[in-house]
Amino acid sequence: MKNQDHLSSFARRLRPNAIRRLSHLINRPGMITFAGGVPSPETFPTEEIAEIAFRLVRERGAEVLQYGVTRGNRNLIEQICGYMSGRSMKVLPEEMILTSGSQQGLDLVSRVLIEPGDLVLVELPSYIGGICALHNAGAELVGVQMAEDGLEPSSIQSQIESLAAGGRRVKALYTIPNFQNPSGITLSAKKRAALLELAARYDIFILEDDPYGELYFDSEQPSPAPIKSLDEEGRVVYFGSFSKVLAPGLRTAWIVADPEIATRIEMAKEAADLCSSMLDQAIVSECYRQNMLQGRIAQLRAFYSVRCRAMLDALEAHAPAGAHWTRPTGGLFVWLEAQAGIAATELLSRAVEQEGVAFVPGRPFFVDERKEDNTLRLAFSKETPERIATGIERLCTLLKK
Ligand SMILES: Cc1ncc(COP(=O)(O)O)c(C=O)c1O
């Protein structure tokens, strides 16, 4: 039997995640790694979570080891509504649904909103997991350039209009407005309002993916209020996550959407997994109740700010002429555009073999079929400041060769 011939059109569309395919190269032990876009395990509150988990299973085992409602733990939903009010967002419980990570949220929302062939605008570059979810649902992805302060509403408008002139209507825009993965870029407050206005004018959904918004470095300059906070029509679907502020292993995240859409997402989730882990949600809820989360976030900002500084200083000192890089004010990533002629995909094997340094080549983050391969995503989350300095110096030596 030729099983290939029997696959659904959905299965035929599926593509592997390009970063996961590089894992044999980038996950070698001992390597100085700028590759994984993951939080530093040093920051995990391991002891506190162990204690909370132990107590929860002992005292509330019948509840936390059981199936739960698809929407998610009601206490946690209410706590997140409170948490979001700190980001200028007034959220009602009926607008919220908890998911097993934002990645599940992106997959469910793509399936709920996207019809095969629908056009979706995506930042150049953008998060590979978001690109995969939209692609798998059949979206046709159209890349839009970013400036230093994020997407340009005027160029989006011309793109929408030139597509409309060819009879194509844009369905949605996918954006990561704060300390974007992979570029580290943040969308300015002014542009957020302009984007929402555009979305209203052309009747477009905005998918606002915001796992890094709390990780700003300067406490005097928090990240701008989410686009969702300005949305009165229910055209923004917002994705928040505890992965980067608590621990990704707890797989706890949330979506805020118009109640009608939230109900559809709930039905899609019912078919996907019935409910997310009740134990994980109860742990997060307990962390919140004990005020652990709020204190931790302040520490994380300081922790990542030092690492980012180490990377920017090392680039300043060693980067070759012709290289450019972003200067993020939060998050986990710096984006490096090397001098023309550099092939980052080839450079990766040499960096790993000769210098013991790993990074992620930038090309898979672009939805356009570009030829240039001179961009690199450098995550500063995983290594100590000293190792960051050493790794960047070595990488720059290789770039100069
Ligand atoms: C922009 C973006 N969205 C979503 C995710 C998925 O996060 P989660 O762990 O909540 O599934 C990530 C993870 O790195 C991300 O960078």
CSV table of C-alpha atoms in Angstrom, one decimal, residues 3-319:
chain,number,residue,atom,x,y,z
A,3,ASN,CA,0.4,5.4,2.2
A,4,GLN,CA,1.6,8.7,0.7
A,5,ASP,CA,-1.3,8.5,-1.8
A,6,HIS,CA,-3.8,8.4,1.0
A,7,LEU,CA,-2.7,11.4,3.0
A,8,SER,CA,-5.2,14.2,3.6
A,9,SER,CA,-4.5,17.6,1.9
A,10,PHE,CA,-3.8,18.9,5.5
A,11,ALA,CA,-1.1,16.2,6.0
A,12,ARG,CA,0.5,17.0,2.6
A,13,ARG,CA,0.8,20.6,3.6
A,14,LEU,CA,2.6,19.9,6.9
A,15,ARG,CA,6.2,21.0,7.0
A,16,PRO,CA,8.8,20.2,9.7
A,17,ASN,CA,10.0,23.1,11.9
A,18,ALA,CA,13.3,24.3,10.4
A,19,ILE,CA,14.9,24.9,13.8
A,20,ARG,CA,14.0,21.5,15.2
A,21,ARG,CA,15.7,20.0,12.1
A,22,LEU,CA,19.0,21.7,13.1
A,23,SER,CA,18.9,20.3,16.6
A,24,HIS,CA,21.5,17.7,16.0
A,25,LEU,CA,24.0,20.5,15.3
A,26,ILE,CA,22.9,23.1,17.8
A,27,ASN,CA,22.3,21.0,20.9
A,28,ARG,CA,25.7,19.5,21.3
A,29,PRO,CA,27.0,19.4,24.9
A,30,GLY,CA,29.6,22.0,25.9
A,31,MET,CA,28.7,24.4,23.1
A,32,ILE,CA,28.3,28.1,23.6
A,33,THR,CA,24.8,28.3,22.3
A,34,PHE,CA,22.9,31.4,21.0
A,35,ALA,CA,20.5,29.0,19.3
A,36,GLY,CA,17.7,28.0,21.6
A,37,GLY,CA,15.0,30.6,22.1
A,38,VAL,CA,14.4,29.2,25.5
A,39,PRO,CA,14.4,30.8,29.0
A,40,SER,CA,17.5,30.1,31.2
A,41,PRO,CA,16.9,27.0,33.4
A,42,GLU,CA,18.7,28.9,36.1
A,43,THR,CA,15.7,31.1,36.4
A,44,PHE,CA,13.2,28.3,37.1
A,45,PRO,CA,11.8,28.3,40.6
A,46,THR,CA,12.5,24.6,40.9
A,47,GLU,CA,12.2,24.2,44.7
A,48,GLU,CA,9.1,26.3,45.0
A,49,ILE,CA,7.3,24.5,42.2
A,50,ALA,CA,8.4,21.1,43.7
A,51,GLU,CA,6.8,22.1,47.0
A,52,ILE,CA,3.6,23.4,45.4
A,53,ALA,CA,3.2,20.3,43.2
A,54,PHE,CA,3.8,18.0,46.1
A,55,ARG,CA,1.2,19.8,48.2
A,56,LEU,CA,-1.4,20.0,45.4
A,57,VAL,CA,-1.2,16.3,44.6
A,58,ARG,CA,-1.4,15.4,48.3
A,59,GLU,CA,-4.2,17.7,49.3
A,60,ARG,CA,-6.2,18.2,46.0
A,61,GLY,CA,-5.2,15.1,44.1
A,62,ALA,CA,-8.8,14.2,43.2
A,63,GLU,CA,-9.2,17.6,41.4
A,64,VAL,CA,-5.7,18.2,39.9
A,65,LEU,CA,-5.2,14.6,38.6
A,66,GLN,CA,-8.7,14.6,37.0
A,67,TYR,CA,-9.9,15.9,33.6
A,68,GLY,CA,-11.1,19.5,33.8
A,69,VAL,CA,-13.2,21.9,31.8
A,70,THR,CA,-11.9,22.8,28.3
A,71,ARG,CA,-11.8,26.5,29.0
A,72,GLY,CA,-9.3,26.0,31.8
A,73,ASN,CA,-9.1,26.5,35.6
A,74,ARG,CA,-11.5,29.2,36.6
A,75,ASN,CA,-9.3,30.6,39.4
A,76,LEU,CA,-6.4,30.9,37.0
A,77,ILE,CA,-8.6,32.6,34.3
A,78,GLU,CA,-9.7,35.2,36.9
A,79,GLN,CA,-6.1,35.7,38.1
A,80,ILE,CA,-4.9,36.3,34.5
A,81,CYS,CA,-7.7,38.8,34.0
A,82,GLY,CA,-6.2,40.6,37.0
A,83,TYR,CA,-2.7,40.2,35.6
A,84,MET,CA,-3.8,41.7,32.3
A,85,SER,CA,-5.3,44.7,33.9
A,86,GLY,CA,-1.6,45.6,34.8
A,87,ARG,CA,-1.0,45.8,31.1
A,88,SER,CA,-4.0,48.2,30.5
A,89,MET,CA,-6.2,45.4,29.3
A,90,LYS,CA,-9.7,44.9,30.7
A,91,VAL,CA,-10.5,41.2,30.0
A,92,LEU,CA,-13.7,39.3,30.9
A,93,PRO,CA,-13.5,35.6,31.7
A,94,GLU,CA,-15.7,34.7,28.8
A,95,GLU,CA,-13.1,36.2,26.4
A,96,MET,CA,-10.4,33.9,27.7
A,97,ILE,CA,-9.4,30.3,27.1
A,98,LEU,CA,-6.3,28.6,28.5
A,99,THR,CA,-4.2,26.5,26.2
A,100,SER,CA,-1.2,24.1,26.4
A,101,GLY,CA,1.3,26.8,25.5
A,102,SER,CA,0.7,29.6,23.0
A,103,GLN,CA,1.8,27.2,20.3
A,104,GLN,CA,-1.5,25.3,20.8
A,105,GLY,CA,-3.3,28.6,20.8
A,106,LEU,CA,-1.7,29.5,17.4
A,107,ASP,CA,-2.7,26.2,16.0
A,108,LEU,CA,-6.3,26.3,17.2
A,109,VAL,CA,-6.9,29.9,16.2
A,110,SER,CA,-5.4,29.2,12.7
A,111,ARG,CA,-7.8,26.4,12.3
A,112,VAL,CA,-10.8,28.4,13.6
A,113,LEU,CA,-10.1,31.5,11.5
A,114,ILE,CA,-8.3,30.4,8.4
A,115,GLU,CA,-9.7,28.9,5.2
A,116,PRO,CA,-7.2,27.3,2.9
A,117,GLY,CA,-6.0,30.0,0.5
A,118,ASP,CA,-6.7,32.9,2.9
A,119,LEU,CA,-4.1,35.6,2.8
A,120,VAL,CA,-2.3,36.4,6.1
A,121,LEU,CA,0.3,39.1,6.5
A,122,VAL,CA,3.4,38.1,8.4
A,123,GLU,CA,6.4,40.1,9.6
A,124,LEU,CA,9.7,39.6,7.8
A,125,PRO,CA,11.2,37.8,9.8
A,126,SER,CA,8.7,36.1,12.0
A,127,TYR,CA,8.3,33.2,14.6
A,128,ILE,CA,8.7,29.8,12.9
A,129,GLY,CA,6.0,28.2,15.1
A,130,GLY,CA,3.5,30.8,14.1
A,131,ILE,CA,4.4,30.5,10.5
A,132,CYS,CA,4.0,26.7,10.7
A,133,ALA,CA,0.5,26.9,12.4
A,134,LEU,CA,-0.8,29.3,9.8
A,135,HIS,CA,0.7,27.4,6.9
A,136,ASN,CA,-0.7,24.1,8.1
A,137,ALA,CA,-4.2,25.7,8.2
A,138,GLY,CA,-3.7,26.5,4.6
A,139,ALA,CA,-3.0,30.2,4.8
A,140,GLU,CA,-1.1,31.9,2.0
A,141,LEU,CA,1.6,33.9,3.8
A,142,VAL,CA,2.6,37.3,2.6
A,143,GLY,CA,5.7,38.9,4.2
A,144,VAL,CA,5.8,42.6,5.3
A,145,GLN,CA,9.0,44.5,6.1
A,146,MET,CA,9.6,45.9,9.5
A,147,ALA,CA,11.4,49.2,10.5
A,148,GLU,CA,13.4,49.7,13.7
A,149,ASP,CA,10.1,50.3,15.5
A,150,GLY,CA,8.2,47.5,13.9
A,151,LEU,CA,5.7,47.1,11.0
A,152,GLU,CA,5.1,50.2,8.8
A,153,PRO,CA,1.3,50.9,8.6
A,154,SER,CA,1.7,52.8,5.4
A,155,SER,CA,3.5,49.9,3.6
A,156,ILE,CA,0.9,47.4,5.0
A,157,GLN,CA,-1.8,49.6,3.5
A,158,SER,CA,-0.2,49.7,0.1
A,159,GLN,CA,0.3,45.9,0.3
A,160,ILE,CA,-3.4,45.4,1.1
A,161,GLU,CA,-4.4,47.7,-1.7
A,162,SER,CA,-2.2,46.1,-4.3
A,163,LEU,CA,-3.5,42.6,-3.3
A,164,ALA,CA,-7.0,44.0,-3.5
A,165,ALA,CA,-6.3,45.3,-7.0
A,166,GLY,CA,-5.5,41.7,-7.9
A,167,GLY,CA,-8.8,40.5,-6.4
A,168,ARG,CA,-7.2,39.2,-3.2
A,169,ARG,CA,-8.5,40.1,0.3
A,170,VAL,CA,-6.3,39.9,3.3
A,171,LYS,CA,-7.8,38.0,6.2
A,172,ALA,CA,-5.4,38.6,9.0
A,173,LEU,CA,-2.1,40.0,10.2
A,174,TYR,CA,0.1,38.0,12.5
A,175,THR,CA,2.4,40.1,14.7
A,176,ILE,CA,4.7,39.7,17.7
A,177,PRO,CA,4.8,43.4,18.9
A,178,ASN,CA,7.2,43.1,21.8
A,179,PHE,CA,10.8,42.1,21.6
A,180,GLN,CA,9.9,40.0,18.6
A,181,ASN,CA,11.1,36.5,18.1
A,182,PRO,CA,13.4,36.5,16.1
A,183,SER,CA,14.4,40.1,15.6
A,184,GLY,CA,14.1,41.7,19.1
A,185,ILE,CA,12.1,44.6,17.5
A,186,THR,CA,9.3,46.3,19.4
A,187,LEU,CA,6.3,48.0,17.7
A,188,SER,CA,5.9,51.6,18.8
A,189,ALA,CA,2.7,52.6,20.7
A,190,LYS,CA,1.7,55.0,17.9
A,191,LYS,CA,2.0,52.3,15.2
A,192,ARG,CA,-0.2,50.0,17.3
A,193,ALA,CA,-3.1,52.4,17.1
A,194,ALA,CA,-2.5,52.9,13.4
A,195,LEU,CA,-2.4,49.2,12.7
A,196,LEU,CA,-5.7,48.7,14.5
A,197,GLU,CA,-7.2,51.5,12.5
A,198,LEU,CA,-6.0,49.8,9.3
A,199,ALA,CA,-7.4,46.5,10.4
A,200,ALA,CA,-10.8,48.1,11.0
A,201,ARG,CA,-10.7,49.9,7.6
A,202,TYR,CA,-10.0,46.7,5.7
A,203,ASP,CA,-11.8,44.3,8.0
A,204,ILE,CA,-8.8,42.3,9.0
A,205,PHE,CA,-8.1,40.2,12.1
A,206,ILE,CA,-4.9,40.9,14.1
A,207,LEU,CA,-3.3,37.9,15.8
A,208,GLU,CA,-1.2,39.5,18.5
A,209,ASP,CA,1.4,37.0,19.9
A,210,ASP,CA,2.9,38.4,23.1
A,211,PRO,CA,5.0,36.0,25.1
A,212,TYR,CA,7.8,38.5,25.8
A,213,GLY,CA,5.8,41.7,26.7
A,214,GLU,CA,6.7,41.6,30.5
A,215,LEU,CA,10.4,41.1,29.8
A,216,TYR,CA,11.4,44.8,29.3
A,217,PHE,CA,14.8,45.8,30.7
A,218,ASP,CA,14.1,49.4,31.9
A,219,SER,CA,11.5,49.5,34.6
A,220,GLU,CA,10.9,53.1,33.7
A,221,GLN,CA,9.9,52.1,30.2
A,222,PRO,CA,7.5,49.2,30.2
A,223,SER,CA,6.5,47.8,26.8
A,224,PRO,CA,3.6,49.7,25.2
A,225,ALA,CA,0.0,48.5,25.9
A,226,PRO,CA,-1.1,45.6,23.8
A,227,ILE,CA,-3.0,46.3,20.6
A,228,LYS,CA,-5.8,44.3,22.2
A,229,SER,CA,-6.1,46.9,24.8
A,230,LEU,CA,-7.3,49.4,22.1
A,231,ASP,CA,-9.7,46.9,20.5
A,232,GLU,CA,-13.4,47.7,20.9
A,233,GLU,CA,-14.6,45.5,18.1
A,234,GLY,CA,-13.2,42.1,18.9
A,235,ARG,CA,-10.9,42.0,15.9
A,236,VAL,CA,-7.7,41.3,17.8
A,237,VAL,CA,-6.9,37.8,19.1
A,238,TYR,CA,-4.3,38.1,21.8
A,239,PHE,CA,-1.9,35.3,22.9
A,240,GLY,CA,-0.2,35.4,26.3
A,241,SER,CA,2.0,32.7,27.9
A,242,PHE,CA,3.7,31.8,31.2
A,243,SER,CA,6.5,30.0,29.3
A,244,LYS,CA,9.0,32.9,29.4
A,245,VAL,CA,8.0,34.3,32.8
A,246,LEU,CA,7.6,31.1,34.8
A,247,ALA,CA,8.6,27.8,33.0
A,248,PRO,CA,7.7,26.5,29.5
A,249,GLY,CA,7.4,22.9,30.9
A,250,LEU,CA,4.2,24.0,32.6
A,251,ARG,CA,2.7,24.5,29.2
A,252,THR,CA,0.2,27.1,30.4
A,253,ALA,CA,-0.9,30.0,28.2
A,254,TRP,CA,-4.0,31.9,27.3
A,255,ILE,CA,-5.9,33.5,24.5
A,256,VAL,CA,-8.1,36.6,24.7
A,257,ALA,CA,-10.7,36.8,21.9
A,258,ASP,CA,-14.2,37.9,21.2
A,259,PRO,CA,-16.5,35.6,23.1
A,260,GLU,CA,-18.0,34.1,19.9
A,261,ILE,CA,-14.5,33.2,18.6
A,262,ALA,CA,-13.5,32.0,22.1
A,263,THR,CA,-16.4,29.5,22.0
A,264,ARG,CA,-15.2,28.2,18.6
A,265,ILE,CA,-11.6,27.9,19.9
A,266,GLU,CA,-13.0,26.0,22.9
A,267,MET,CA,-14.7,23.5,20.6
A,268,ALA,CA,-11.5,23.1,18.5
A,269,LYS,CA,-9.6,22.5,21.8
A,270,GLU,CA,-12.2,19.9,22.9
A,271,ALA,CA,-11.4,17.8,19.9
A,272,ALA,CA,-7.6,18.5,20.2
A,273,ASP,CA,-7.0,17.5,23.9
A,274,LEU,CA,-10.2,17.8,26.0
A,275,CYS,CA,-8.4,20.1,28.4
A,276,SER,CA,-4.9,21.2,29.3
A,277,SER,CA,-3.2,19.6,32.3
A,278,MET,CA,-5.1,20.5,35.5
A,279,LEU,CA,-2.0,20.0,37.6
A,280,ASP,CA,0.0,22.5,35.5
A,281,GLN,CA,-2.7,25.0,35.7
A,282,ALA,CA,-3.2,24.6,39.4
A,283,ILE,CA,0.6,25.0,39.9
A,284,VAL,CA,0.6,28.3,38.0
A,285,SER,CA,-2.5,29.5,39.9
A,286,GLU,CA,-0.8,28.7,43.2
A,287,CYS,CA,2.4,30.6,42.1
A,288,TYR,CA,0.2,33.5,41.3
A,289,ARG,CA,-1.7,33.3,44.6
A,290,GLN,CA,1.6,33.3,46.5
A,291,ASN,CA,2.7,36.5,44.5
A,292,MET,CA,5.7,34.5,43.3
A,293,LEU,CA,5.2,35.4,39.7
A,294,GLN,CA,5.2,39.2,40.1
A,295,GLY,CA,8.4,39.2,42.1
A,296,ARG,CA,10.1,36.9,39.7
A,297,ILE,CA,9.3,39.0,36.7
A,298,ALA,CA,11.3,41.9,38.1
A,299,GLN,CA,14.3,39.6,38.7
A,300,LEU,CA,14.0,38.2,35.1
A,301,ARG,CA,14.2,41.7,33.7
A,302,ALA,CA,17.4,42.4,35.5
A,303,PHE,CA,18.8,38.9,34.6
A,304,TYR,CA,18.2,39.1,30.9
A,305,SER,CA,19.2,42.8,30.7
A,306,VAL,CA,22.7,41.9,31.8
A,307,ARG,CA,23.0,39.2,29.2
A,308,CYS,CA,21.7,41.4,26.5
A,309,ARG,CA,24.2,44.1,27.4
A,310,ALA,CA,27.0,41.5,27.3
A,311,MET,CA,26.0,40.5,23.8
A,312,LEU,CA,25.6,44.1,22.5
A,313,ASP,CA,29.0,45.1,24.0
A,314,ALA,CA,30.7,42.1,22.5
A,315,LEU,CA,29.2,42.9,19.1
A,316,GLU,CA,30.2,46.5,19.4
A,317,ALA,CA,33.8,45.4,20.1
A,318,HIS,CA,34.2,42.6,17.6
A,319,ALA,CA,31.6,42.7,14.8
